[in-house]
Amino acid sequence: MSPSRRTILIICHANTSRSAIAAALLERMLAEHHLADRYRITSGGVAPFARDGALVSLDARLVLRDEGIHLPPDSVATDLKRNRHLVGEADLILAMTDEQVRMLRAGWPEAAGKPIHTLKEFAGIAGDIDDPAGRDEAVFAACRDEIKACLTRAVARLA
């Protein structure tokens, strides 16, 4: 990996929906803008219930498939409590909610001094991206579209 390659860590509660969707979309967008060699994308969950190996939700995989992105059925989540090095390696951290930003700052000394923003804030928009877990596919699709709109603005900043 090139020393100039920056790592972006995308977080949500469990890393089974929002951050998994955002990471997959951002990787594709960076490739489309010929920026993939400048960034490494990782993701993880910060909630007490986040678990290594939890499967990425079927609904998240389905709404990504609608975008032409095929995550394997065995795609799994990363628990940042057990993988603290990912926080330490991050050059930029993007969260789905203000609560997750607070959780990260309070519970991960590795995050000290790092730029941490909500995805919406980084895109120049106020608010949080709500968790679609337990809701229908239309809610997941709306969540994906909200994430995609924010990432479109974010990629312009990253370029």
mmCIF file of C-alpha atoms in Angstrom:
data_model
loop_
_atom_site.group_PDB
_atom_site.id
_atom_site.type_symbol
_atom_site.label_atom_id
_atom_site.label_comp_id
_atom_site.label_asym_id
_atom_site.label_seq_id
_atom_site.Cartn_x
_atom_site.Cartn_y
_atom_site.Cartn_z
ATOM 1 C CA MET A 1 0.000 0.000 0.000
ATOM 2 C CA SER A 2 1.297 3.426 -0.915
ATOM 3 C CA PRO A 3 2.252 5.585 2.078
ATOM 4 C CA SER A 4 0.134 8.386 0.616
ATOM 5 C CA ARG A 5 -2.982 6.188 0.611
ATOM 6 C CA ARG A 6 -5.444 7.444 3.218
ATOM 7 C CA THR A 7 -7.817 5.224 5.185
ATOM 8 C CA ILE A 8 -11.471 6.164 5.599
ATOM 9 C CA LEU A 9 -13.333 4.290 8.343
ATOM 10 C CA ILE A 10 -17.128 4.283 8.070
ATOM 11 C CA ILE A 11 -19.025 3.411 11.233
ATOM 12 C CA CYS A 12 -22.542 2.695 12.403
ATOM 13 C CA HIS A 13 -23.989 0.728 15.285
ATOM 14 C CA ALA A 14 -23.527 -2.897 14.174
ATOM 15 C CA ASN A 15 -21.867 -2.648 10.732
ATOM 16 C CA THR A 16 -24.590 -4.812 9.196
ATOM 17 C CA SER A 17 -26.498 -2.185 7.188
ATOM 18 C CA ARG A 18 -25.635 1.522 6.889
ATOM 19 C CA SER A 19 -21.840 1.414 7.120
ATOM 20 C CA ALA A 20 -21.683 -1.707 4.951
ATOM 21 C CA ILE A 21 -23.813 0.031 2.307
ATOM 22 C CA ALA A 22 -21.750 3.217 2.543
ATOM 23 C CA ALA A 23 -18.412 1.393 2.295
ATOM 24 C CA ALA A 24 -19.493 -0.548 -0.804
ATOM 25 C CA LEU A 25 -20.910 2.540 -2.512
ATOM 26 C CA LEU A 26 -17.868 4.670 -1.656
ATOM 27 C CA GLU A 27 -15.436 2.076 -2.996
ATOM 28 C CA ARG A 28 -17.306 2.031 -6.303
ATOM 29 C CA MET A 29 -17.574 5.831 -6.490
ATOM 30 C CA LEU A 30 -13.869 6.258 -5.796
ATOM 31 C CA ALA A 31 -13.079 3.752 -8.558
ATOM 32 C CA GLU A 32 -15.383 5.596 -10.972
ATOM 33 C CA HIS A 33 -13.564 8.855 -10.189
ATOM 34 C CA HIS A 34 -10.132 7.189 -10.546
ATOM 35 C CA LEU A 35 -9.430 7.781 -6.845
ATOM 36 C CA ALA A 36 -9.391 4.181 -5.622
ATOM 37 C CA ASP A 37 -5.605 4.120 -5.386
ATOM 38 C CA ARG A 38 -5.690 7.129 -3.027
ATOM 39 C CA TYR A 39 -8.069 5.659 -0.421
ATOM 40 C CA ARG A 40 -8.589 2.484 1.563
ATOM 41 C CA ILE A 41 -12.146 2.008 2.875
ATOM 42 C CA THR A 42 -12.920 0.083 6.069
ATOM 43 C CA SER A 43 -16.055 -0.129 8.190
ATOM 44 C CA GLY A 44 -17.119 -1.241 11.628
ATOM 45 C CA GLY A 45 -19.691 -1.122 14.387
ATOM 46 C CA VAL A 46 -19.425 0.776 17.676
ATOM 47 C CA ALA A 47 -22.482 -0.397 19.613
ATOM 48 C CA PRO A 48 -22.285 -2.799 22.554
ATOM 49 C CA PHE A 49 -24.185 -5.337 20.429
ATOM 50 C CA ALA A 50 -21.807 -5.122 17.421
ATOM 51 C CA ARG A 51 -20.250 -8.524 16.750
ATOM 52 C CA ASP A 52 -17.421 -9.740 14.556
ATOM 53 C CA GLY A 53 -18.831 -12.174 12.047
ATOM 54 C CA ALA A 54 -22.454 -10.976 12.168
ATOM 55 C CA LEU A 55 -23.809 -11.272 8.650
ATOM 56 C CA VAL A 56 -24.408 -8.107 6.640
ATOM 57 C CA SER A 57 -28.184 -7.855 6.395
ATOM 58 C CA LEU A 58 -29.932 -9.424 3.443
ATOM 59 C CA ASP A 59 -31.794 -6.163 2.848
ATOM 60 C CA ALA A 60 -28.508 -4.236 2.668
ATOM 61 C CA ARG A 61 -27.162 -6.750 0.153
ATOM 62 C CA LEU A 62 -30.389 -6.533 -1.897
ATOM 63 C CA VAL A 63 -30.371 -2.724 -2.153
ATOM 64 C CA LEU A 64 -26.695 -2.824 -3.112
ATOM 65 C CA ARG A 65 -27.467 -5.456 -5.745
ATOM 66 C CA ASP A 66 -29.996 -2.998 -7.204
ATOM 67 C CA GLU A 67 -26.995 -0.668 -7.690
ATOM 68 C CA GLY A 68 -24.977 -3.416 -9.392
ATOM 69 C CA ILE A 69 -22.869 -4.131 -6.300
ATOM 70 C CA HIS A 70 -22.863 -7.774 -5.254
ATOM 71 C CA LEU A 71 -21.713 -8.442 -1.696
ATOM 72 C CA PRO A 72 -21.203 -12.148 -1.086
ATOM 73 C CA PRO A 73 -23.799 -13.849 1.148
ATOM 74 C CA ASP A 74 -21.043 -14.481 3.706
ATOM 75 C CA SER A 75 -20.128 -10.762 4.054
ATOM 76 C CA VAL A 76 -19.678 -10.059 7.745
ATOM 77 C CA ALA A 77 -19.542 -7.167 10.170
ATOM 78 C CA THR A 78 -16.551 -5.885 12.127
ATOM 79 C CA ASP A 79 -16.813 -5.040 15.827
ATOM 80 C CA LEU A 80 -14.562 -2.056 16.488
ATOM 81 C CA LYS A 81 -14.325 -2.965 20.180
ATOM 82 C CA ARG A 82 -12.353 -6.033 19.096
ATOM 83 C CA ASN A 83 -10.602 -4.323 16.174
ATOM 84 C CA ARG A 84 -9.455 -1.072 17.722
ATOM 85 C CA HIS A 85 -6.502 -0.932 15.336
ATOM 86 C CA LEU A 86 -8.920 0.067 12.548
ATOM 87 C CA VAL A 87 -9.728 3.265 14.455
ATOM 88 C CA GLY A 88 -6.016 3.900 14.979
ATOM 89 C CA GLU A 89 -5.277 3.400 11.269
ATOM 90 C CA ALA A 90 -8.063 5.732 10.095
ATOM 91 C CA ASP A 91 -7.231 9.120 8.597
ATOM 92 C CA LEU A 92 -10.909 10.106 8.420
ATOM 93 C CA ILE A 93 -13.882 8.604 10.274
ATOM 94 C CA LEU A 94 -17.441 8.977 8.998
ATOM 95 C CA ALA A 95 -20.380 7.989 11.213
ATOM 96 C CA MET A 96 -24.063 7.693 10.446
ATOM 97 C CA THR A 97 -25.195 9.603 13.571
ATOM 98 C CA ASP A 98 -24.026 12.165 16.098
ATOM 99 C CA GLU A 99 -24.532 9.509 18.781
ATOM 100 C CA GLN A 100 -21.972 7.254 17.064
ATOM 101 C CA VAL A 101 -19.492 10.145 16.897
ATOM 102 C CA ARG A 102 -19.927 10.642 20.659
ATOM 103 C CA MET A 103 -19.590 6.892 21.329
ATOM 104 C CA LEU A 104 -16.372 6.738 19.333
ATOM 105 C CA ARG A 105 -14.850 9.783 20.994
ATOM 106 C CA ALA A 106 -15.782 8.506 24.469
ATOM 107 C CA GLY A 107 -14.798 4.872 24.051
ATOM 108 C CA TRP A 108 -11.842 4.834 21.679
ATOM 109 C CA PRO A 109 -8.723 6.737 22.733
ATOM 110 C CA GLU A 110 -7.370 5.693 19.317
ATOM 111 C CA ALA A 111 -9.755 8.264 17.793
ATOM 112 C CA ALA A 112 -8.217 11.229 19.640
ATOM 113 C CA GLY A 113 -7.181 13.998 17.289
ATOM 114 C CA LYS A 114 -8.672 12.337 14.206
ATOM 115 C CA PRO A 115 -11.221 14.063 11.992
ATOM 116 C CA ILE A 116 -14.573 12.477 12.863
ATOM 117 C CA HIS A 117 -17.782 13.596 11.169
ATOM 118 C CA THR A 118 -21.217 12.288 10.459
ATOM 119 C CA LEU A 119 -21.545 11.404 6.788
ATOM 120 C CA LYS A 120 -24.157 14.116 6.374
ATOM 121 C CA GLU A 121 -21.953 16.711 8.077
ATOM 122 C CA PHE A 122 -19.019 15.783 5.809
ATOM 123 C CA ALA A 123 -21.371 16.220 2.838
ATOM 124 C CA GLY A 124 -22.459 19.651 4.112
ATOM 125 C CA ILE A 125 -25.902 18.536 5.272
ATOM 126 C CA ALA A 126 -27.373 18.538 8.785
ATOM 127 C CA GLY A 127 -28.802 15.460 10.496
ATOM 128 C CA ASP A 128 -28.332 11.753 10.917
ATOM 129 C CA ILE A 129 -28.879 8.753 8.672
ATOM 130 C CA ASP A 130 -31.475 6.637 10.465
ATOM 131 C CA ASP A 131 -31.080 2.896 10.945
ATOM 132 C CA PRO A 132 -33.272 0.895 8.548
ATOM 133 C CA ALA A 133 -32.852 -2.356 10.542
ATOM 134 C CA GLY A 134 -36.081 -4.246 11.023
ATOM 135 C CA ARG A 135 -37.892 -2.229 8.364
ATOM 136 C CA ASP A 136 -38.948 -3.141 4.831
ATOM 137 C CA GLU A 137 -36.932 -3.037 1.633
ATOM 138 C CA ALA A 138 -38.355 0.374 0.650
ATOM 139 C CA VAL A 139 -36.851 1.878 3.828
ATOM 140 C CA PHE A 140 -33.504 0.215 3.036
ATOM 141 C CA ALA A 141 -33.633 1.595 -0.508
ATOM 142 C CA ALA A 142 -34.378 5.089 0.807
ATOM 143 C CA CYS A 143 -31.485 4.756 3.262
ATOM 144 C CA ARG A 144 -29.171 3.633 0.438
ATOM 145 C CA ASP A 145 -30.256 6.595 -1.679
ATOM 146 C CA GLU A 146 -29.649 9.004 1.221
ATOM 147 C CA ILE A 147 -26.177 7.536 1.768
ATOM 148 C CA LYS A 148 -25.459 7.671 -1.970
ATOM 149 C CA ALA A 149 -26.444 11.352 -2.176
ATOM 150 C CA CYS A 150 -24.143 12.180 0.745
ATOM 151 C CA LEU A 151 -21.285 10.160 -0.724
ATOM 152 C CA THR A 152 -21.638 11.914 -4.074
ATOM 153 C CA ARG A 153 -20.940 15.191 -2.285
ATOM 154 C CA ALA A 154 -18.218 13.579 -0.152
ATOM 155 C CA VAL A 155 -16.341 12.226 -3.174
ATOM 156 C CA ALA A 156 -16.180 15.737 -4.573
ATOM 157 C CA ARG A 157 -14.481 16.815 -1.330
ATOM 158 C CA LEU A 158 -12.107 13.845 -1.417
ATOM 159 C CA ALA A 159 -11.055 14.561 -5.005
#
